[in-house]
Coordinates of C-alpha atoms in Angstrom, one line a residue:
E1 CA -6.6 1.4 -19.5
H2 CA -5.8 0.2 -23.0
L3 CA -7.3 -2.2 -25.5
S4 CA -7.5 -3.2 -29.2
Y5 CA -10.6 -1.8 -30.9
I6 CA -12.7 -4.0 -33.2
T7 CA -14.4 -0.8 -34.4
I8 CA -14.5 2.8 -33.4
R9 CA -17.9 3.5 -34.9
G10 CA -20.5 4.7 -32.4
A11 CA -20.3 6.3 -29.0
R12 CA -20.4 3.3 -26.6
K13 CA -18.1 4.6 -23.9
R14 CA -17.3 7.9 -22.3
D15 CA -13.6 7.2 -22.3
H16 CA -11.5 6.3 -25.4
P17 CA -8.2 4.8 -24.4
Q18 CA -5.4 4.3 -26.8
S19 CA -5.7 1.3 -29.1
F20 CA -2.9 -1.2 -29.5
S21 CA -3.2 -2.9 -32.8
Y22 CA -1.8 -3.2 -36.3
H23 CA -3.5 0.1 -37.3
T24 CA -0.9 2.1 -35.4
P25 CA 2.2 3.2 -37.4
W26 CA 4.6 2.0 -34.7
W27 CA 3.1 -1.5 -34.5
K28 CA 6.1 -3.3 -36.1
A29 CA 8.3 -1.8 -33.3
Y30 CA 5.9 -2.6 -30.5
H31 CA 7.5 -5.9 -29.7
V32 CA 10.7 -4.2 -28.4
M33 CA 8.8 -2.7 -25.4
A34 CA 6.5 -5.8 -25.0
S35 CA 9.5 -8.1 -24.9
Y36 CA 11.3 -6.0 -22.3
F37 CA 8.3 -6.0 -20.0
T38 CA 7.7 -9.7 -20.6
R39 CA 11.3 -10.4 -19.4
L40 CA 11.0 -8.0 -16.5
S41 CA 7.6 -9.4 -15.4
L42 CA 9.1 -12.9 -15.4
V43 CA 11.9 -11.8 -13.0
L44 CA 9.7 -9.8 -10.7
S45 CA 7.3 -12.7 -10.3
Q46 CA 10.0 -15.2 -9.1
G47 CA 10.3 -16.1 -5.5
E48 CA 8.2 -14.1 -3.1
Q49 CA 8.1 -10.6 -1.6
V50 CA 8.4 -10.7 2.2
N51 CA 7.2 -7.6 3.9
H52 CA 6.6 -7.2 7.7
V53 CA 4.7 -3.9 7.7
L54 CA 1.0 -3.8 6.9
L55 CA -0.6 -0.5 5.9
I56 CA -4.3 -0.8 6.2
E57 CA -6.2 0.9 3.4
P58 CA -9.0 3.3 4.8
T59 CA -11.6 1.8 2.5
T60 CA -14.6 1.6 4.9
T61 CA -13.8 5.1 6.1
A62 CA -14.0 6.4 2.5
W63 CA -17.3 4.5 2.0
M64 CA -18.9 6.7 4.6
Y65 CA -18.4 9.8 2.4
Q66 CA -18.9 8.3 -1.0
A67 CA -22.7 9.1 -1.3
H68 CA -22.6 12.6 0.2
S69 CA -21.8 15.2 -2.4
S70 CA -21.5 17.8 0.3
Q71 CA -18.7 15.7 1.9
R72 CA -16.7 14.9 -1.2
A73 CA -13.9 17.2 0.0
R74 CA -13.5 14.9 3.0
L75 CA -13.4 11.8 0.7
S76 CA -10.7 13.5 -1.4
D77 CA -8.7 14.4 1.7
I78 CA -8.8 10.8 2.9
G79 CA -7.5 9.6 -0.5
N80 CA -4.8 12.3 -0.8
R81 CA -3.5 11.8 2.8
F82 CA -3.3 8.0 2.2
Q83 CA -1.5 8.5 -1.1
D84 CA 0.9 11.0 0.6
L85 CA 1.8 8.3 3.2
V86 CA 2.2 5.6 0.6
L87 CA 4.6 7.9 -1.4
S88 CA 6.6 8.8 1.7
L89 CA 7.1 5.1 2.5
E90 CA 8.1 4.4 -1.1
Q91 CA 10.6 7.2 -1.2
A92 CA 12.1 6.1 2.1
Q93 CA 12.5 2.5 0.7
I94 CA 10.2 1.0 3.3
E95 CA 9.0 -2.5 2.4
Y96 CA 5.3 -2.9 3.2
D97 CA 2.0 -4.4 2.0
I98 CA -1.3 -2.6 1.7
G99 CA -4.0 -4.4 3.6
C100 CA -7.7 -4.6 2.5
E101 CA -10.0 -4.7 5.5
D102 CA -12.2 -7.3 3.9
I103 CA -9.3 -9.7 3.1
I104 CA -7.9 -9.1 6.6
A105 CA -11.2 -9.9 8.2
R106 CA -11.7 -13.1 6.1
H107 CA -8.1 -14.4 6.2
G108 CA -6.5 -12.8 9.2
S109 CA -5.3 -14.6 12.4
I110 CA -2.8 -14.1 15.2
K111 CA 0.4 -16.2 15.1
D112 CA 2.7 -15.7 18.1
F113 CA 3.0 -11.8 18.3
M114 CA 2.3 -11.4 14.6
L115 CA -0.7 -10.6 12.5
K116 CA -1.1 -13.3 9.9
V117 CA -3.0 -12.7 6.7
G118 CA -3.0 -15.7 4.4
K119 CA 0.6 -16.8 4.2
S120 CA 2.0 -13.3 5.1
K121 CA 3.0 -12.3 8.6
Y122 CA 3.4 -8.8 10.0
D123 CA 4.9 -7.4 13.2
M124 CA 3.9 -3.8 12.5
V125 CA 0.5 -2.4 11.5
V126 CA 0.0 1.2 10.3
L127 CA -3.3 3.0 10.3
P128 CA -3.2 5.9 7.9
P129 CA -4.5 9.5 8.6
L130 CA -8.2 10.0 8.9
T131 CA -9.1 6.4 9.6
E132 CA -12.4 6.9 11.2
N133 CA -13.9 3.4 10.8
L134 CA -12.8 -0.2 10.9
N135 CA -14.4 -3.5 10.1
A136 CA -15.4 -5.2 13.4
K137 CA -13.4 -8.3 12.6
V138 CA -10.4 -6.2 11.8
M139 CA -10.7 -4.5 15.2
D140 CA -11.0 -7.9 16.9
L141 CA -7.7 -8.9 15.2
L142 CA -6.0 -5.7 16.2
E143 CA -7.0 -6.1 19.8
A144 CA -5.8 -9.7 19.9
Y145 CA -2.6 -8.7 18.0
L146 CA -1.8 -6.0 20.6
K147 CA -2.4 -8.4 23.5
A148 CA 0.0 -10.9 21.9
G149 CA 2.7 -8.2 21.8
G150 CA 2.2 -6.6 18.4
A151 CA 2.8 -3.0 17.5
V152 CA 0.5 -0.5 15.8
I153 CA 1.3 3.0 14.5
C154 CA -1.7 5.2 14.2
C155 CA -1.3 8.4 12.1
G156 CA -4.0 10.3 14.0
T157 CA -6.9 9.7 16.4
P158 CA -8.0 6.1 16.9
P159 CA -11.0 5.0 14.8
E160 CA -14.3 6.3 16.4
R161 CA -16.6 3.9 14.5
I162 CA -16.8 0.1 14.1
D163 CA -18.9 -1.1 11.1
G164 CA -20.1 2.5 10.8
R165 CA -21.4 2.8 14.3
L166 CA -19.9 5.0 17.0
S167 CA -17.8 2.9 19.4
E168 CA -15.3 3.3 22.2
R169 CA -13.3 0.3 21.1
G170 CA -10.8 2.4 19.2
K171 CA -10.2 4.7 22.1
K172 CA -9.8 1.8 24.5
V173 CA -7.4 -0.2 22.3
S174 CA -5.3 3.0 21.8
Q175 CA -4.4 2.8 25.5
H176 CA -2.4 -0.3 24.9
S177 CA 1.4 0.1 25.2
G178 CA 1.9 -1.3 21.7
W179 CA -0.2 1.4 20.2
K180 CA 1.7 4.5 19.1
R181 CA 0.3 7.7 17.7
L182 CA 2.7 9.4 15.3
D183 CA 2.6 12.3 12.8
P184 CA 2.6 10.8 9.3
V185 CA 5.7 12.7 8.5
T186 CA 7.7 10.8 11.1
V187 CA 6.4 7.3 10.2
P188 CA 9.1 6.5 7.5
G189 CA 11.9 7.4 10.0
K190 CA 10.3 5.2 12.7
L191 CA 10.1 2.3 10.3
L192 CA 13.6 2.8 9.0
I193 CA 15.2 1.9 12.3
R194 CA 13.7 -1.6 12.2
P195 CA 16.1 -4.3 11.0
T196 CA 15.0 -5.5 7.5
G197 CA 18.2 -7.0 6.0
L198 CA 18.3 -4.2 3.4
T199 CA 19.8 -0.7 3.6
I200 CA 19.8 1.6 0.5
L201 CA 22.3 4.5 0.8
R202 CA 22.1 7.4 -1.6
D203 CA 24.5 10.2 -2.3
E204 CA 23.6 13.5 -0.6
G205 CA 23.1 15.2 -4.0
D206 CA 20.9 12.4 -5.4
K207 CA 17.9 14.0 -7.0
G208 CA 16.4 11.0 -8.7
I209 CA 13.0 9.5 -7.8
L210 CA 14.2 6.0 -6.7
F211 CA 12.0 3.0 -5.9
H212 CA 12.8 -0.6 -5.3
H213 CA 11.3 -4.0 -5.3
R214 CA 12.9 -7.0 -3.5
R215 CA 12.2 -10.7 -4.1
Q216 CA 13.3 -13.6 -1.8
M217 CA 14.6 -16.6 -3.7
D218 CA 15.6 -20.1 -2.4
D219 CA 19.2 -19.3 -3.3
G220 CA 19.4 -15.6 -2.6
Q221 CA 17.6 -12.3 -3.3
F222 CA 16.7 -10.2 -6.3
L223 CA 16.7 -6.4 -6.0
F224 CA 15.0 -4.2 -8.7
L225 CA 15.8 -0.5 -8.7
V226 CA 14.1 2.1 -10.8
N227 CA 14.5 5.8 -11.1
T228 CA 11.3 7.4 -12.4
S229 CA 12.8 10.9 -12.8
I230 CA 13.2 12.0 -16.4
N231 CA 15.7 14.7 -15.5
A232 CA 17.9 13.6 -12.6
P233 CA 20.1 10.5 -12.3
S234 CA 20.1 8.4 -9.2

């Protein structure tokens, strides 16, 4: 969160992010970083990112604990477990999208054996740990998706609530052959065996923190690699 202050008089906010403006002593050199990210953003917005794994964000589950101060620990646990799964997928170089229940409900459909959300198509859906609730429309789509031949990885017990109400639908749909329950630790390995057209091999002693982003172009692909470690090369 950053901005350029008009004035710093008065206490109008509880947070005071850094100001980017000509008042700063490094302002004349700021264009170096700005130009770099301008060029990088241009490249990373070309073509399209094509991912076939959809990780559903446990938003409606978290909402159930948002207003209960005595249950904030559960809310934090939901967020932390989700973040751990996201980081493990990133570190394993798994290409995926994070799915919002509301967007899936409004724009989702079934195409052949795939779950289609807008223009994107997915042949693997992942439910993160501690997913206790799903939007009813999302559950409708998951049921139809499994019947069409789709695959779901559930990192725990199936959702026990639909739209906040206790329901047997999660338990019933989990009996489908396309529904697999896995320990979150094993999910990256399970997804790695799927053909994606990309394999990133690293040296055994590589201690870097490597992430990637791939774009599909009309005439080829663009692969962006970044090592976020400040100590170890990759």
